[in-house]
Short mmCIF file of C-alpha atoms and ligand atoms in Angstrom, two decimals:
data_model
loop_
_atom_site.label_atom_id
_atom_site.label_comp_id
_atom_site.label_asym_id
_atom_site.label_seq_id
_atom_site.Cartn_x
_atom_site.Cartn_y
_atom_site.Cartn_z
CA MET A 440 0.00 0.00 0.00
CA ASP A 441 1.14 3.53 -0.75
CA ASP A 442 1.90 5.73 2.17
CA SER A 443 0.32 9.16 2.32
CA VAL A 444 2.28 11.31 -0.04
CA THR A 445 2.02 15.06 -0.04
CA ASP A 446 3.91 17.23 -2.43
CA ALA A 447 6.09 19.17 0.00
CA VAL A 448 6.21 22.22 -2.23
CA SER A 449 2.55 22.68 -3.16
CA GLY A 450 0.93 20.96 -0.15
CA VAL A 451 -1.33 19.07 -2.55
CA PRO A 452 -1.68 15.38 -1.74
CA ASP A 453 -1.30 12.80 -4.49
CA PRO A 454 -4.68 11.51 -5.74
CA ILE A 455 -4.73 8.33 -3.67
CA ALA A 456 -3.55 10.11 -0.53
CA ALA A 457 -6.29 12.70 -1.13
CA LEU A 458 -8.96 9.99 -1.27
CA ARG A 459 -7.63 8.41 1.93
CA GLN A 460 -7.45 11.76 3.68
CA ILE A 461 -11.07 12.48 2.79
CA ALA A 462 -12.09 9.07 4.15
CA PHE A 463 -10.08 9.63 7.35
CA LEU A 464 -11.67 13.02 7.98
CA LEU A 465 -15.19 11.71 7.34
CA GLU A 466 -14.58 8.82 9.75
CA ARG A 467 -13.15 11.18 12.34
CA ALA A 468 -16.30 13.31 12.00
CA ARG A 469 -18.46 10.20 12.69
CA GLU A 470 -19.93 9.99 9.22
CA PRO A 471 -21.74 6.72 8.46
CA THR A 472 -19.67 4.07 6.73
CA TYR A 473 -21.53 4.26 3.41
CA ARG A 474 -20.39 7.85 2.88
CA VAL A 475 -16.79 6.84 3.52
CA LYS A 476 -16.72 3.55 1.67
CA ALA A 477 -16.65 5.08 -1.81
CA PHE A 478 -13.40 6.91 -1.01
CA ARG A 479 -11.71 3.91 0.61
CA THR A 480 -12.77 1.62 -2.24
CA ALA A 481 -11.58 4.01 -4.95
CA ALA A 482 -8.23 4.48 -3.19
CA ALA A 483 -7.72 0.71 -3.02
CA VAL A 484 -8.68 0.21 -6.68
CA LEU A 485 -6.36 2.99 -7.87
CA ALA A 486 -3.48 1.86 -5.66
CA ALA A 487 -3.63 -1.53 -7.39
CA LEU A 488 -3.23 -0.07 -10.91
CA PRO A 489 0.07 -0.54 -12.76
CA PRO A 490 2.34 2.54 -12.75
CA GLY A 491 1.20 5.27 -15.17
CA ASP A 492 -2.24 3.75 -15.68
CA LEU A 493 -4.01 6.25 -13.44
CA GLU A 494 -2.64 9.25 -15.36
CA ALA A 495 -3.42 7.57 -18.70
CA ARG A 496 -7.00 6.93 -17.64
CA VAL A 497 -7.45 10.54 -16.54
CA LYS A 498 -6.24 11.68 -19.99
CA ARG A 499 -8.58 9.29 -21.79
CA GLY A 500 -11.46 10.04 -19.41
CA THR A 501 -11.86 6.36 -18.51
CA LEU A 502 -11.35 6.51 -14.75
CA THR A 503 -14.99 5.78 -14.02
CA ASP A 504 -14.83 2.61 -16.14
CA LEU A 505 -13.03 1.10 -13.18
CA PRO A 506 -15.34 -0.71 -10.77
CA GLY A 507 -15.45 1.26 -7.51
CA VAL A 508 -14.56 4.62 -9.05
CA GLY A 509 -17.53 6.98 -9.42
CA GLN A 510 -17.96 10.60 -10.45
CA ALA A 511 -17.18 12.08 -7.03
CA THR A 512 -13.99 10.09 -6.52
CA ALA A 513 -12.84 10.61 -10.11
CA THR A 514 -13.24 14.37 -9.63
CA VAL A 515 -11.00 14.24 -6.55
CA VAL A 516 -8.35 12.38 -8.56
CA ARG A 517 -8.46 14.80 -11.51
CA GLU A 518 -8.24 17.84 -9.25
CA ALA A 519 -5.32 16.44 -7.25
CA LEU A 520 -3.45 15.62 -10.47
CA THR A 521 -3.84 19.17 -11.74
CA GLY A 522 -2.11 20.40 -8.59
CA VAL A 523 -5.02 21.85 -6.62
CA VAL A 524 -6.38 20.66 -3.29
CA PRO A 525 -9.53 18.78 -4.31
CA ALA A 526 -12.68 20.74 -3.47
CA TYR A 527 -14.16 17.87 -1.45
CA LEU A 528 -11.04 17.74 0.71
CA ALA A 529 -10.83 21.53 1.00
CA LYS A 530 -14.34 21.55 2.51
CA LEU A 531 -13.26 19.11 5.23
CA LEU A 532 -9.95 20.71 6.18
CA PRO A 533 -11.23 23.56 8.43
CA ALA A 534 -12.99 21.11 10.79
CA ALA A 535 -9.94 18.85 10.73
CA SER A 536 -7.76 21.50 12.29
CA GLN A 537 -10.19 21.95 15.19
CA ALA A 538 -9.87 19.94 18.40
CA LEU A 539 -12.55 17.27 18.87
CA VAL A 540 -12.79 18.08 22.57
CA GLN A 541 -11.20 20.36 25.17
CA GLY A 542 -8.67 18.81 27.57
CA GLY A 543 -6.69 15.61 27.65
CA GLU A 544 -3.82 16.93 25.49
CA GLN A 545 -1.06 16.01 27.94
CA LEU A 546 -2.29 12.46 28.37
CA ARG A 547 -2.75 12.07 24.64
CA ALA A 548 0.82 13.23 24.06
CA ALA A 549 2.00 10.45 26.41
CA LEU A 550 0.22 7.66 24.50
CA ILE A 551 2.24 5.71 21.97
CA GLY A 552 -0.12 2.85 21.28
CA ASP A 553 -3.75 1.79 21.05
CA LEU A 554 -4.80 -1.50 22.62
CA HIS A 555 -8.23 -1.93 21.03
CA THR A 556 -8.70 -1.74 17.24
CA HIS A 557 -10.70 -3.66 14.65
CA SER A 558 -10.08 -4.52 11.01
CA ASP A 559 -12.26 -5.81 8.17
CA TRP A 560 -11.50 -9.34 9.40
CA SER A 561 -14.39 -8.78 11.86
CA ASP A 562 -16.66 -5.72 11.78
CA GLY A 563 -14.13 -3.00 10.96
CA GLY A 564 -14.19 -1.19 7.64
CA SER A 565 -10.52 -1.30 6.63
CA PRO A 566 -7.74 -3.82 6.11
CA ILE A 567 -5.21 -4.39 8.92
CA GLU A 568 -2.44 -2.60 7.05
CA GLU A 569 -4.53 0.51 6.48
CA MET A 570 -5.32 0.70 10.21
CA ALA A 571 -1.64 0.26 11.08
CA VAL A 572 -0.39 2.89 8.64
CA ALA A 573 -3.04 5.35 9.83
CA ALA A 574 -1.99 4.79 13.48
CA ARG A 575 1.66 5.24 12.60
CA ASP A 576 0.95 8.48 10.73
CA LEU A 577 -1.63 10.07 13.07
CA ALA A 578 -1.29 13.86 12.93
CA SER A 579 -2.78 13.97 16.45
CA GLY A 580 0.18 11.95 17.78
CA PRO A 581 1.75 9.04 15.93
CA HIS A 582 1.74 5.59 17.53
CA SER A 583 4.55 3.06 17.53
CA TYR A 584 2.17 0.09 17.84
CA ILE A 585 -1.45 -0.95 17.80
CA VAL A 586 -3.02 -4.09 19.11
CA LEU A 587 -5.33 -5.75 16.62
CA THR A 588 -8.34 -6.94 18.60
CA ASP A 589 -10.94 -8.37 16.24
CA HIS A 590 -13.99 -10.07 17.72
CA SER A 591 -14.29 -13.65 18.97
CA PRO A 592 -16.32 -16.48 17.34
CA ARG A 593 -19.70 -16.18 19.11
CA LEU A 594 -20.11 -12.56 18.08
CA THR A 595 -21.43 -13.64 14.71
CA VAL A 596 -23.11 -10.26 14.05
CA ALA A 597 -19.60 -8.78 14.06
CA ASN A 598 -18.12 -11.60 11.95
CA GLY A 599 -16.11 -12.90 14.94
CA LEU A 600 -12.99 -14.91 14.09
CA THR A 601 -13.05 -18.70 14.45
CA PRO A 602 -9.86 -20.27 15.86
CA ASP A 603 -8.74 -21.07 12.30
CA ARG A 604 -9.30 -17.54 11.04
CA LEU A 605 -7.48 -16.10 14.03
CA ARG A 606 -4.51 -18.43 13.35
CA GLU A 607 -4.52 -17.24 9.76
CA GLN A 608 -4.64 -13.62 10.96
CA LEU A 609 -1.55 -14.24 13.11
CA ARG A 610 0.36 -15.29 9.98
CA VAL A 611 -0.82 -12.21 8.10
CA VAL A 612 0.20 -9.94 10.98
CA ALA A 613 3.67 -11.54 11.12
CA GLY A 614 4.13 -10.66 7.43
CA LEU A 615 2.90 -7.10 7.91
CA ASN A 616 5.25 -6.62 10.85
CA GLU A 617 8.22 -7.41 8.64
CA LYS A 618 6.98 -4.88 6.11
CA LEU A 619 6.08 -2.08 8.55
CA ALA A 620 8.95 -2.35 11.08
CA PRO A 621 9.78 -0.54 13.30
CA PHE A 622 6.02 -0.02 13.65
CA ARG A 623 4.44 -3.03 15.33
CA ILE A 624 1.07 -4.67 15.14
CA LEU A 625 0.66 -6.63 18.35
CA THR A 626 -1.63 -9.63 18.10
CA GLY A 627 -4.80 -9.68 20.13
CA ILE A 628 -8.50 -10.25 20.41
CA GLU A 629 -11.56 -8.61 21.85
CA CYS A 630 -12.83 -11.74 23.48
CA ASP A 631 -16.45 -12.08 24.55
CA ILE A 632 -17.02 -12.78 28.21
CA LEU A 633 -19.63 -15.54 28.03
CA ASP A 634 -22.58 -15.76 30.43
CA ASP A 635 -20.65 -17.88 32.93
CA GLY A 636 -17.55 -15.65 32.78
CA SER A 637 -15.55 -18.00 30.56
CA LEU A 638 -13.84 -16.67 27.43
CA ASP A 639 -14.97 -17.21 23.87
CA GLN A 640 -11.76 -18.59 22.34
CA GLU A 641 -9.49 -21.64 22.71
CA PRO A 642 -7.28 -21.12 25.79
CA GLU A 643 -4.12 -22.22 23.93
CA LEU A 644 -4.79 -19.66 21.23
CA LEU A 645 -5.38 -16.90 23.80
CA ASP A 646 -2.00 -17.79 25.31
CA GLU A 647 -0.33 -17.16 21.94
CA LEU A 648 -1.68 -13.62 21.65
CA ASP A 649 0.15 -10.53 22.86
CA ILE A 650 -2.93 -8.86 24.40
CA VAL A 651 -6.40 -10.05 25.34
CA VAL A 652 -9.16 -7.48 25.80
CA ALA A 653 -12.21 -9.12 27.39
CA SER A 654 -15.63 -7.51 26.98
CA VAL A 655 -19.28 -8.27 27.67
CA HIS A 656 -21.42 -8.02 24.52
CA SER A 657 -24.43 -10.18 25.34
CA LYS A 658 -27.03 -10.37 28.13
CA LEU A 659 -26.00 -6.92 29.28
CA ALA A 660 -29.16 -6.62 31.39
CA MET A 661 -28.19 -9.62 33.55
CA GLU A 662 -29.01 -9.24 37.26
CA SER A 663 -26.21 -7.59 39.25
CA ALA A 664 -24.93 -10.53 41.33
CA ALA A 665 -24.67 -12.76 38.27
CA MET A 666 -22.99 -10.02 36.21
CA THR A 667 -20.49 -9.44 39.03
CA ARG A 668 -19.64 -13.18 39.13
CA ARG A 669 -19.33 -13.19 35.35
CA MET A 670 -16.95 -10.22 35.24
CA LEU A 671 -14.90 -11.42 38.21
CA ALA A 672 -14.36 -14.78 36.53
CA ALA A 673 -13.02 -13.02 33.44
CA VAL A 674 -10.78 -10.64 35.37
CA ARG A 675 -9.30 -13.54 37.36
CA ASN A 676 -8.55 -15.46 34.16
CA PRO A 677 -4.77 -15.17 33.67
CA ALA A 678 -5.28 -14.78 29.90
CA VAL A 679 -7.02 -11.41 30.31
CA ASP A 680 -5.04 -8.17 30.13
CA VAL A 681 -7.69 -5.48 29.67
CA LEU A 682 -11.35 -5.22 30.73
CA GLY A 683 -13.12 -3.61 27.74
CA HIS A 684 -15.97 -1.02 27.99
CA CYS A 685 -17.08 -2.34 31.38
CA THR A 686 -20.67 -1.08 31.60
CA GLY A 687 -21.64 -1.68 27.97
CA ARG A 688 -23.65 1.53 27.92
CA LEU A 689 -24.44 3.42 24.73
CA LEU A 690 -24.97 7.15 25.16
CA ILE A 691 -26.23 7.45 21.61
CA GLY A 692 -28.23 4.66 20.00
CA ARG A 693 -26.76 3.06 16.92
CA GLU A 694 -28.43 3.51 13.54
CA GLY A 695 -31.43 5.27 15.01
CA GLY A 696 -31.71 2.80 17.90
CA LYS A 697 -32.12 3.74 21.55
CA PRO A 698 -29.29 4.51 23.96
CA ARG A 699 -28.45 1.53 26.18
CA PRO A 700 -28.25 1.80 29.97
CA GLU A 701 -25.22 0.58 31.95
CA SER A 702 -25.02 -3.02 33.07
CA HIS A 703 -25.38 -3.49 36.80
CA PHE A 704 -22.51 -5.06 38.72
CA ASP A 705 -20.51 -4.50 41.90
CA ALA A 706 -17.94 -2.13 40.41
CA GLU A 707 -15.91 -1.91 43.62
CA LYS A 708 -15.37 -5.67 43.63
CA VAL A 709 -14.63 -5.83 39.91
CA PHE A 710 -12.13 -2.96 39.97
CA ALA A 711 -10.43 -4.36 43.09
CA ALA A 712 -10.03 -7.65 41.22
CA CYS A 713 -8.61 -5.77 38.21
CA LYS A 714 -6.02 -4.22 40.50
CA GLU A 715 -5.20 -7.51 42.21
CA HIS A 716 -4.83 -9.44 38.94
CA GLY A 717 -3.04 -6.72 36.96
CA VAL A 718 -5.89 -6.23 34.51
CA ALA A 719 -6.13 -2.73 33.05
CA VAL A 720 -9.52 -1.03 33.09
CA GLU A 721 -10.18 0.24 29.60
CA ILE A 722 -11.20 3.85 29.10
CA ASN A 723 -13.14 3.40 25.89
CA SER A 724 -12.91 6.57 23.79
CA ARG A 725 -15.78 5.97 21.38
CA PRO A 726 -18.06 9.01 21.68
CA GLU A 727 -21.17 6.84 22.01
CA ARG A 728 -19.56 4.75 24.77
CA LEU A 729 -17.23 6.88 26.95
CA ASP A 730 -17.08 3.93 29.27
CA PRO A 731 -16.61 3.76 32.28
CA PRO A 732 -18.85 6.69 33.25
CA ARG A 733 -17.24 9.39 35.41
CA ARG A 734 -18.33 8.07 38.80
CA LEU A 735 -16.97 4.60 38.03
CA LEU A 736 -13.77 5.89 36.50
CA THR A 737 -13.18 7.99 39.62
CA MET A 738 -13.79 4.89 41.74
CA ALA A 739 -11.26 2.89 39.69
CA VAL A 740 -8.70 5.68 40.17
CA GLU A 741 -9.27 5.65 43.94
CA ILE A 742 -8.93 1.87 44.06
CA GLY A 743 -5.56 2.20 42.30
CA CYS A 744 -6.29 0.48 38.99
CA GLN A 745 -4.19 0.62 35.87
CA PHE A 746 -5.85 1.87 32.69
CA SER A 747 -5.58 1.66 28.94
CA ILE A 748 -7.06 4.50 26.91
CA ASP A 749 -8.26 2.94 23.68
CA THR A 750 -10.23 3.97 20.63
CA ASP A 751 -12.01 0.72 19.77
CA ALA A 752 -11.57 2.09 16.23
CA HIS A 753 -13.45 0.33 13.44
CA ALA A 754 -11.99 2.65 10.78
CA PRO A 755 -8.73 4.61 10.42
CA GLY A 756 -10.25 8.04 11.13
CA GLN A 757 -11.63 6.75 14.43
CA LEU A 758 -8.05 6.28 15.66
CA ASP A 759 -8.19 10.04 16.28
CA TRP A 760 -10.86 9.56 18.94
CA GLN A 761 -8.33 8.71 21.69
CA ILE A 762 -8.48 12.37 22.80
CA TYR A 763 -12.08 11.84 23.97
CA GLY A 764 -10.88 9.15 26.39
CA CYS A 765 -7.90 11.27 27.43
CA ALA A 766 -10.13 14.27 28.22
CA ARG A 767 -12.40 12.06 30.30
CA ALA A 768 -9.42 10.44 32.06
CA GLU A 769 -7.89 13.79 32.91
CA GLU A 770 -11.20 14.99 34.31
CA CYS A 771 -11.32 11.96 36.60
CA GLY A 772 -7.74 12.25 37.86
CA VAL A 773 -6.08 9.44 35.87
CA GLU A 774 -2.29 9.86 36.00
CA ALA A 775 -0.21 9.03 32.92
CA SER A 776 1.94 6.71 35.05
CA THR A 777 -1.10 4.42 35.51
CA VAL A 778 -1.90 4.20 31.78
CA ILE A 779 -0.29 1.16 30.19
CA ASN A 780 -0.32 2.41 26.61
CA THR A 781 2.21 5.06 27.55
CA MET A 782 4.68 2.14 27.61
CA ASP A 783 6.56 1.04 24.53
CA ALA A 784 5.62 -2.34 23.11
CA ASP A 785 8.49 -4.27 24.72
CA ALA A 786 7.87 -2.80 28.16
CA LEU A 787 4.16 -3.47 27.81
CA LEU A 788 4.67 -7.09 26.83
CA ALA A 789 7.25 -7.61 29.58
CA ARG A 790 4.83 -6.21 32.15
CA LEU A 791 2.00 -8.42 30.98
CA ALA A 792 4.23 -11.51 30.86
CA ARG A 793 5.22 -10.99 34.49
CA ARG A 794 1.66 -11.57 35.58
ZN1 ZN B 1239 -16.73 -4.35 22.29
ZN1 ZN B 1240 -14.19 -3.38 20.08
#
């Protein structure tokens, strides 16, 4: 894949970089996937053309003969090639230079990784490599690693990975790591915490992964005592490194749906167990989640938990959302020294291996 290329003299991105930048900014601005998909698809199609073919097609006017390239994307390409910032991109740039939220800048500057990201292997919208390159090149603060945490098998609505697909993904990631070094893609999973607190993946396979994020995605309305037992079982499982979006709440309903209330559980017990077992409490940065809520995050700080501030990004532009979690963390008194994704990848893995 091409890296983002901008002509240093004119400031005009090359056509493919322009398409990707538009997609990134739309994703960052929480636009629905269908509006973004056209730009991502066109960029991928054009990046696969033999050298010189793109320019030749622009001359002949046959760009839109390519499947996945429509009028809007072809216009972006033509404009970029003539040396002007494409109008579609120019419209998005003013908002892009504005902060998403006030606060959290110092914490964000301390983060060098993201422990919760998805690719198109489960329910994300982009290939692994595109997520990695976007994380490496983030204008809001480049990362030196991401953890790829696609969903586990039972989450069929999110195309969760069977053991075989996860093994295949590990081979793909190994290849990408050779290509992208020194940037690193750490292997991982967002593993469902099943009703009885067990984990939704083969234990031997979980042991092979660098990082395991464990999250509740089903039966969120379970009665409090049972939910507490369920979460405690997961936190005590030595395979688990991070407790994902602990209350499961949705502040904003998805696709016109209703917001979802928090799950009920004994947070004091669960956070104390996180501390005891070295499991980081995730501060989930997605604007519709912002989980844990303030009162619980403050409780986790007082208990002395460790944290990871993650985006749970399902598209490259969402990698920019970490600042939302940082602002929330700062507000609740989270110190950078307690946030594990301030550590470099080796230190992080060494810490987790000591458990
Ligand atoms: Zn999740
Ligand atoms: Zn997730």
